Coordinates of C-alpha atoms and ligand atoms in Angstrom, one line a residue:
X189 CA 119.3 12.9 -99.0
X190 CA 121.0 15.6 -101.3
X191 CA 121.5 17.3 -104.2
X192 CA 122.4 14.2 -107.2
X193 CA 123.1 12.0 -104.3
X194 CA 121.6 9.2 -106.3
X195 CA 123.1 10.1 -109.6
X196 CA 124.6 6.6 -110.6
X197 CA 126.4 5.1 -113.7
X198 CA 123.6 2.9 -115.7
X199 CA 124.4 -0.5 -116.6
X200 CA 124.6 0.6 -120.4
X201 CA 127.4 3.2 -119.6
X202 CA 129.4 0.4 -118.4
X203 CA 128.6 -1.8 -121.1
X204 CA 129.8 0.9 -123.7
X205 CA 133.3 1.5 -121.8
X206 CA 133.9 -2.3 -121.9
X207 CA 133.0 -2.1 -125.7
X208 CA 135.0 0.9 -126.5
X209 CA 138.0 -0.5 -124.5
X210 CA 137.3 -4.1 -126.9
X211 CA 137.7 -1.9 -129.8
X212 CA 141.1 -0.4 -128.6
X213 CA 142.3 -3.2 -127.9
X214 CA 141.7 -4.8 -131.1
X215 CA 143.2 -1.7 -132.8
X216 CA 146.3 -1.7 -130.8
X217 CA 146.4 -5.5 -131.1
X218 CA 146.9 -6.3 -127.7
X219 CA 146.3 -9.5 -126.4
X220 CA 144.1 -8.8 -123.7
X221 CA 143.6 -5.9 -121.3
X222 CA 144.0 -7.3 -117.6
X223 CA 142.2 -4.8 -115.0
X224 CA 143.4 -5.8 -111.4
X225 CA 141.3 -4.1 -108.4
X226 CA 140.9 -0.6 -108.3
X227 CA 139.8 2.4 -109.8
X228 CA 140.0 1.3 -113.4
X229 CA 138.0 -1.9 -112.2
X230 CA 135.3 0.5 -110.8
X231 CA 135.3 2.6 -113.9
X232 CA 134.8 -0.5 -116.3
X233 CA 132.3 -2.4 -114.0
X234 CA 131.1 -0.5 -110.9
X235 CA 133.0 -3.3 -109.1
X236 CA 134.5 -2.1 -105.6
X237 CA 136.4 -5.3 -104.7
X238 CA 138.7 -5.6 -102.1
X239 CA 142.4 -5.6 -102.6
X240 CA 143.5 -9.3 -101.6
X241 CA 146.3 -11.7 -102.6
X242 CA 143.8 -13.8 -103.9
X243 CA 143.4 -12.5 -107.8
X244 CA 140.4 -10.7 -108.8
X245 CA 141.1 -9.5 -112.5
X246 CA 138.7 -8.2 -115.4
X247 CA 140.0 -10.0 -118.9
X248 CA 139.3 -7.6 -121.5
X249 CA 140.0 -9.5 -125.1
X250 CA 140.2 -7.8 -128.4
X251 CA 137.4 -10.1 -129.6
X252 CA 134.9 -11.5 -127.7
X253 CA 133.1 -10.7 -124.2
X254 CA 135.2 -9.7 -121.2
X255 CA 135.0 -11.9 -118.1
X256 CA 135.8 -11.3 -114.3
X257 CA 137.8 -13.9 -112.9
X258 CA 137.0 -13.9 -109.3
X259 CA 138.3 -16.0 -106.3
X260 CA 135.2 -18.8 -105.5
X261 CA 134.6 -17.0 -102.2
X262 CA 134.1 -13.8 -103.7
X263 CA 131.6 -14.8 -106.6
X264 CA 128.5 -13.4 -104.2
X265 CA 130.4 -10.1 -103.7
X266 CA 131.4 -9.9 -107.4
X267 CA 127.7 -10.4 -108.4
X268 CA 126.3 -7.8 -105.8
X269 CA 129.1 -5.4 -107.1
X270 CA 129.0 -5.4 -110.6
X271 CA 127.0 -2.6 -112.2
X272 CA 126.7 -4.2 -115.5
X273 CA 126.3 -7.9 -116.8
X274 CA 129.8 -9.5 -117.0
X275 CA 130.8 -12.8 -117.5
X276 CA 132.1 -14.3 -113.9
X277 CA 134.7 -16.8 -114.0
X278 CA 135.3 -18.2 -110.5
X279 CA 138.7 -20.1 -109.3
X280 CA 138.8 -22.8 -106.7
X281 CA 141.2 -22.8 -103.9
X282 CA 144.0 -24.7 -104.9
X283 CA 143.7 -23.6 -108.7
X284 CA 146.3 -21.5 -110.4
X285 CA 144.4 -18.4 -110.8
X286 CA 146.9 -16.9 -113.5
X287 CA 146.1 -19.7 -115.9
X288 CA 142.6 -18.8 -115.1
X289 CA 143.0 -15.4 -116.3
X290 CA 145.1 -15.9 -119.2
X291 CA 142.7 -18.5 -120.8
X292 CA 139.2 -16.6 -121.8
X293 CA 139.7 -15.4 -124.9
X294 CA 143.5 -13.7 -124.5
X295 CA 145.8 -13.3 -127.7
X296 CA 148.9 -13.5 -128.5
X297 CA 150.1 -9.8 -128.4
X298 CA 151.3 -7.4 -125.4
X299 CA 149.3 -7.8 -122.3
X300 CA 148.1 -4.5 -121.0
X301 CA 148.0 -4.2 -117.1
X302 CA 146.3 -1.7 -114.8
X303 CA 148.5 0.7 -112.6
X304 CA 147.1 -0.7 -109.5
X305 CA 147.7 -4.6 -110.0
X306 CA 149.9 -5.8 -107.5
X307 CA 153.6 -6.9 -108.0
X308 CA 152.8 -10.5 -107.1
X309 CA 150.0 -10.8 -109.2
X310 CA 151.9 -9.4 -112.4
X311 CA 154.9 -11.6 -111.5
X312 CA 152.2 -14.5 -111.6
X313 CA 151.4 -13.7 -114.9
X314 CA 154.7 -12.8 -116.3
X315 CA 155.5 -16.9 -115.2
X316 CA 153.2 -18.2 -117.4
X317 CA 154.1 -15.5 -120.6
X318 CA 158.0 -15.3 -120.1
X319 CA 158.1 -14.4 -123.9
X320 CA 155.0 -11.9 -123.8
X321 CA 155.6 -7.9 -123.2
X322 CA 153.3 -6.4 -120.4
X323 CA 152.3 -2.8 -121.0
X324 CA 150.4 -0.5 -119.2
X325 CA 146.8 -0.4 -119.4
X326 CA 146.5 3.3 -118.1
X327 CA 148.0 4.2 -121.6
X328 CA 144.3 3.5 -122.8
X329 CA 142.0 3.8 -119.8
X330 CA 143.4 7.6 -119.3
X331 CA 141.7 9.0 -122.5
X332 CA 138.4 7.1 -121.4
X333 CA 138.4 8.2 -117.8
X334 CA 139.5 11.6 -118.3
X335 CA 136.5 12.6 -120.1
X336 CA 133.8 12.7 -117.4
X337 CA 130.0 12.0 -119.0
X338 CA 127.2 13.7 -117.2
X339 CA 126.4 11.3 -114.3
X340 CA 130.3 11.5 -113.6
X341 CA 129.7 15.3 -113.4
X342 CA 126.9 15.2 -111.3
X343 CA 128.5 12.9 -108.8
X344 CA 131.8 15.2 -108.9
X345 CA 128.9 18.2 -108.1
X346 CA 127.3 16.3 -105.2
X347 CA 130.6 15.2 -103.7
X348 CA 131.7 19.1 -104.1
X349 CA 128.6 20.7 -102.6
X350 CA 128.8 18.2 -99.3
X351 CA 132.1 19.3 -99.0
X352 CA 131.1 23.2 -99.2
X353 CA 128.7 22.6 -96.6
X354 CA 131.3 21.2 -94.2
X355 CA 133.4 24.5 -95.0
X356 CA 130.2 26.7 -94.1
X357 CA 129.7 24.3 -90.6
X358 CA 133.4 24.8 -89.8
X359 CA 134.0 28.3 -91.2
X360 CA 130.9 29.1 -88.6
X361 CA 133.2 28.3 -85.8
X362 CA 134.0 27.9 -82.9
X363 CA 137.9 27.7 -83.7
X364 CA 139.9 29.7 -81.2
X365 CA 141.4 27.4 -78.3
X366 CA 140.8 24.4 -80.3
X367 CA 143.6 22.2 -81.4
X368 CA 144.0 21.5 -85.2
X369 CA 143.3 17.7 -84.5
X370 CA 140.2 18.5 -83.0
X371 CA 138.9 20.8 -86.2
X372 CA 140.2 17.8 -88.3
X373 CA 138.1 15.2 -86.5
X374 CA 135.1 17.6 -87.0
X375 CA 136.0 17.9 -90.4
X376 CA 136.1 14.1 -91.0
X377 CA 132.8 13.1 -89.0
X378 CA 131.1 15.9 -91.0
X379 CA 132.3 14.4 -94.5
X380 CA 130.9 11.2 -93.7
X381 CA 127.7 12.6 -92.0
X382 CA 127.5 14.5 -95.4
X383 CA 127.4 11.1 -97.1
X384 CA 131.2 10.7 -97.8
X385 CA 132.4 6.8 -97.7
X386 CA 135.7 8.0 -96.8
X387 CA 137.1 11.3 -95.6
X388 CA 140.3 11.1 -97.3
X389 CA 141.9 14.3 -95.6
X390 CA 141.4 17.0 -93.3
X391 CA 144.2 19.8 -93.7
X392 CA 143.7 22.5 -90.8
X393 CA 146.7 24.5 -91.0
X394 CA 146.9 27.8 -88.3
X395 CA 149.1 30.6 -87.8
X396 CA 152.7 29.3 -89.4
X397 CA 151.6 25.7 -90.2
X398 CA 149.5 27.7 -93.0
X399 CA 152.7 28.3 -94.7
X400 CA 153.1 24.3 -95.1
X401 CA 150.7 23.1 -97.9
X402 CA 150.6 19.4 -96.9
X403 CA 150.4 20.1 -93.2
X404 CA 149.1 17.1 -91.0
X405 CA 146.7 18.8 -88.6
X406 CA 148.9 18.9 -85.0
X407 CA 147.9 19.5 -81.4
X408 CA 148.8 23.0 -82.3
X409 CA 146.1 25.6 -80.4
X410 CA 144.5 27.9 -82.7
X411 CA 144.8 31.5 -81.5
X412 CA 142.9 34.4 -82.6
X413 CA 144.7 36.9 -84.8
X414 CA 145.7 34.2 -87.4
X415 CA 145.1 32.0 -90.9
X416 CA 143.8 28.8 -91.3
X417 CA 144.1 27.0 -94.5
X418 CA 141.2 24.4 -94.3
X419 CA 141.9 21.7 -97.5
X420 CA 139.1 18.8 -96.9
X421 CA 138.1 16.0 -98.9
X422 CA 137.2 12.4 -99.8
X423 CA 134.9 9.9 -102.0
X424 CA 131.3 10.4 -101.9
X425 CA 129.1 7.7 -104.4
X426 CA 132.5 7.0 -105.2
X427 CA 133.7 10.5 -106.9
X428 CA 136.3 13.0 -105.4
X429 CA 135.7 16.2 -103.1
X430 CA 138.6 18.3 -102.7
X431 CA 138.4 22.0 -101.7
X432 CA 140.3 24.6 -99.7
X433 CA 139.2 27.7 -98.2
X434 CA 141.2 30.4 -95.9
X435 CA 140.1 31.8 -92.8
X436 CA 141.2 34.2 -90.6
X437 CA 140.3 33.9 -86.8
X438 CA 140.0 37.5 -84.7
X439 CA 138.3 35.7 -81.8
X440 CA 135.7 38.7 -81.8
X441 CA 138.4 41.4 -81.3
X442 CA 139.0 43.5 -84.3
X443 CA 142.3 44.1 -83.8
X444 CA 143.1 41.1 -84.5
X445 CA 142.1 41.0 -88.1
X446 CA 144.3 40.3 -91.0
X447 CA 147.3 42.6 -91.6
X448 CA 148.3 44.3 -94.7
X449 CA 150.9 41.8 -96.2
X450 CA 148.2 39.1 -95.4
X451 CA 145.2 40.8 -97.1
X452 CA 147.9 41.6 -100.2
X453 CA 148.9 38.0 -100.5
X454 CA 145.4 36.5 -100.3
X455 CA 144.2 39.2 -102.9
X456 CA 146.9 37.7 -105.4
X457 CA 145.7 33.9 -104.8
X458 CA 142.0 34.9 -105.1
X459 CA 142.8 36.7 -108.5
X460 CA 145.1 33.9 -109.4
X461 CA 142.6 31.3 -108.7
X462 CA 139.8 33.3 -110.7
X463 CA 141.5 34.1 -114.0
X464 CA 143.2 30.4 -113.7
X465 CA 139.5 29.3 -113.8
X466 CA 138.3 31.6 -116.4
X467 CA 141.2 30.5 -118.5
X468 CA 139.9 26.8 -118.8
X469 CA 138.2 25.5 -122.3
X470 CA 138.6 22.5 -124.3
X471 CA 142.1 22.5 -126.3
X472 CA 143.8 24.5 -124.2
X473 CA 147.3 23.1 -122.8
X474 CA 147.0 21.9 -119.4
X475 CA 150.4 23.8 -118.5
X476 CA 148.5 27.0 -119.2
X477 CA 146.1 27.1 -116.5
X478 CA 149.1 27.0 -114.1
X479 CA 150.9 29.6 -115.9
X480 CA 148.0 32.2 -115.3
X481 CA 147.9 31.6 -112.1
X482 CA 151.8 32.1 -111.7
X483 CA 151.8 35.0 -113.9
X484 CA 149.6 36.8 -111.8
X485 CA 151.1 35.8 -108.4
X486 CA 154.4 36.3 -109.4
X487 CA 153.6 40.0 -110.8
X488 CA 152.2 40.2 -107.1
X489 CA 155.6 39.4 -106.3
X490 CA 155.4 36.0 -104.5
X491 CA 156.4 33.9 -107.4
X492 CA 159.1 32.0 -105.6
X493 CA 156.5 31.2 -102.9
X494 CA 153.9 29.5 -105.2
X495 CA 155.5 26.1 -104.8
X496 CA 153.2 23.9 -106.1
X497 CA 151.5 22.8 -109.5
X498 CA 148.2 24.9 -109.7
X499 CA 146.1 21.5 -110.0
X500 CA 145.3 17.9 -110.4
X501 CA 142.7 15.9 -112.1
X502 CA 139.9 14.4 -109.9
X503 CA 137.4 11.5 -110.3
X504 CA 137.3 8.2 -109.0
X505 CA 140.7 9.2 -107.4
X506 CA 141.1 12.6 -105.7
X507 CA 144.4 12.5 -107.6
X508 CA 144.4 11.5 -111.1
X509 CA 145.2 12.8 -114.6
X510 CA 145.3 15.5 -115.8
X511 CA 147.9 17.0 -114.0
X512 CA 147.7 21.0 -114.6
X513 CA 151.7 22.0 -114.1
X514 CA 154.5 23.2 -116.3
X515 CA 155.8 20.9 -118.9
X516 CA 152.4 19.0 -119.5
X517 CA 151.2 20.5 -122.9
X518 CA 148.6 18.2 -123.5
X519 CA 145.4 19.8 -124.3
X520 CA 142.6 19.6 -121.9
X521 CA 139.5 17.6 -123.2
X522 CA 136.0 18.8 -122.8
X523 CA 134.8 16.8 -119.7
X524 CA 137.9 16.8 -117.5
X525 CA 137.8 17.6 -114.4
X526 CA 140.5 18.9 -112.0
X527 CA 141.3 21.5 -109.3
X528 CA 142.4 24.6 -109.4
X529 CA 144.2 25.5 -106.4
X530 CA 147.0 28.2 -106.4
X531 CA 148.7 29.2 -103.1
X532 CA 151.3 31.6 -101.3
X533 CA 153.2 30.3 -98.3
X534 CA 155.7 32.4 -96.5
X535 CA 157.7 30.2 -94.5
X536 CA 157.7 30.6 -90.7
X537 CA 154.7 33.4 -91.2
X538 CA 151.3 32.3 -92.9
X539 CA 150.1 31.1 -95.9
X540 CA 146.8 31.0 -98.2
X541 CA 145.6 29.0 -101.0
X542 CA 141.8 28.4 -102.6
X543 CA 141.0 25.7 -104.5
X544 CA 137.9 24.7 -106.3
X545 CA 137.1 21.3 -108.7
X546 CA 136.5 22.6 -112.2
X547 CA 134.9 20.6 -115.3
X548 CA 136.4 21.7 -118.7
X549 CA 132.8 22.5 -120.3
X550 CA 132.1 22.7 -124.2
X551 CA 132.7 26.5 -124.3
X552 CA 134.5 27.3 -121.1
X553 CA 134.8 26.2 -117.1
X554 CA 132.1 24.9 -115.0
X555 CA 132.8 25.3 -111.0
X556 CA 131.8 22.8 -109.0
X557 CA 132.3 24.2 -105.6
X558 CA 129.8 27.3 -104.2
X559 CA 131.5 28.3 -101.2
X560 CA 132.4 31.6 -101.0
X561 CA 136.1 32.5 -101.7
X562 CA 136.5 35.7 -99.8
X563 CA 138.7 35.8 -96.7
X564 CA 136.2 34.6 -94.4
X565 CA 136.4 36.3 -91.2
X566 CA 135.7 33.9 -87.7
X567 CA 134.9 36.0 -84.7
X568 CA 134.5 32.5 -82.9
Ligands
ZN147 ZN1 147.5 18.7 -102.0
ZN148 ZN1 142.6 20.0 -101.5
ZN149 ZN1 143.8 19.3 -104.5

């Protein structure tokens, strides 16, 4: 259909991820990694399993091959959904799935479980291993998942471009006289038309609502002479899109353009977003990106009105590591993908935000979104 739409993760990449993970399990003396349904399972095998009370679990032991424990009735779905060859171990109704999961190759040592594993499953496992310590698999997986490879970057780029086109369509109007909720419905429809599996959010924050960063689209009617913060995204090809643009609606009346304060505030956001993006390079502490944006906004006199971190990682999840926030001094790694999204919010009046998805390239930023970042004036 469109650019990069059919980029996909090749089977040998999944095999490599599984092999790397096994090596880490071995180095750390783990009994096994136990990965339940969720983004970690997708990352390792491509399998987008349904989250169910019946256990589906990838078991990665420190020696030997991984296996996927699935309920018998999910066997066909698992075969169809796996992106690479993994031994499938079905369990029957009436079996104890936790006993089955703890059999194939699991060694003595701590068991590392994925973040999204349901408590009922973790408790089921713990009942079988009362003397074993359970640790977070994400301590290991985060380092792998943070470094996006070429195919993942192409998938993120395709998702970003799809969202860019939705922003362009919405910015073309008409907006005056419509409710925020109506525009949000159009956003969701267009994201799906552009190939998203899921439209996760459609923030349409008009007038005073633009001062609330996570405003829920409401029945408020959009009027001429006010800004709209549009923050939209979802999953496309399994990878996240997330873009924010700020519009100003005039309804065609030049007298209803942005006032001086809004122009000042917007310029500060724009400069902060551009400079923070330019600062991105491997080795830079994540919090520095936040500090660059905050420095510019503070110098413009709006420091206390920039009330959130500058960005979050994105990949198989629309919010994941790394978080670009004061206190996170972890260096950015090549291949890390994240949002850069400073904003200024004047409570009760209005606000502005600009957000792009940026990849930390070998020598600097690679900006995936292409929608223009200027204050777009909508006449309709
Ligand atoms: Zn947000
Ligand atoms: Zn966003
Ligand atoms: Zn975001």
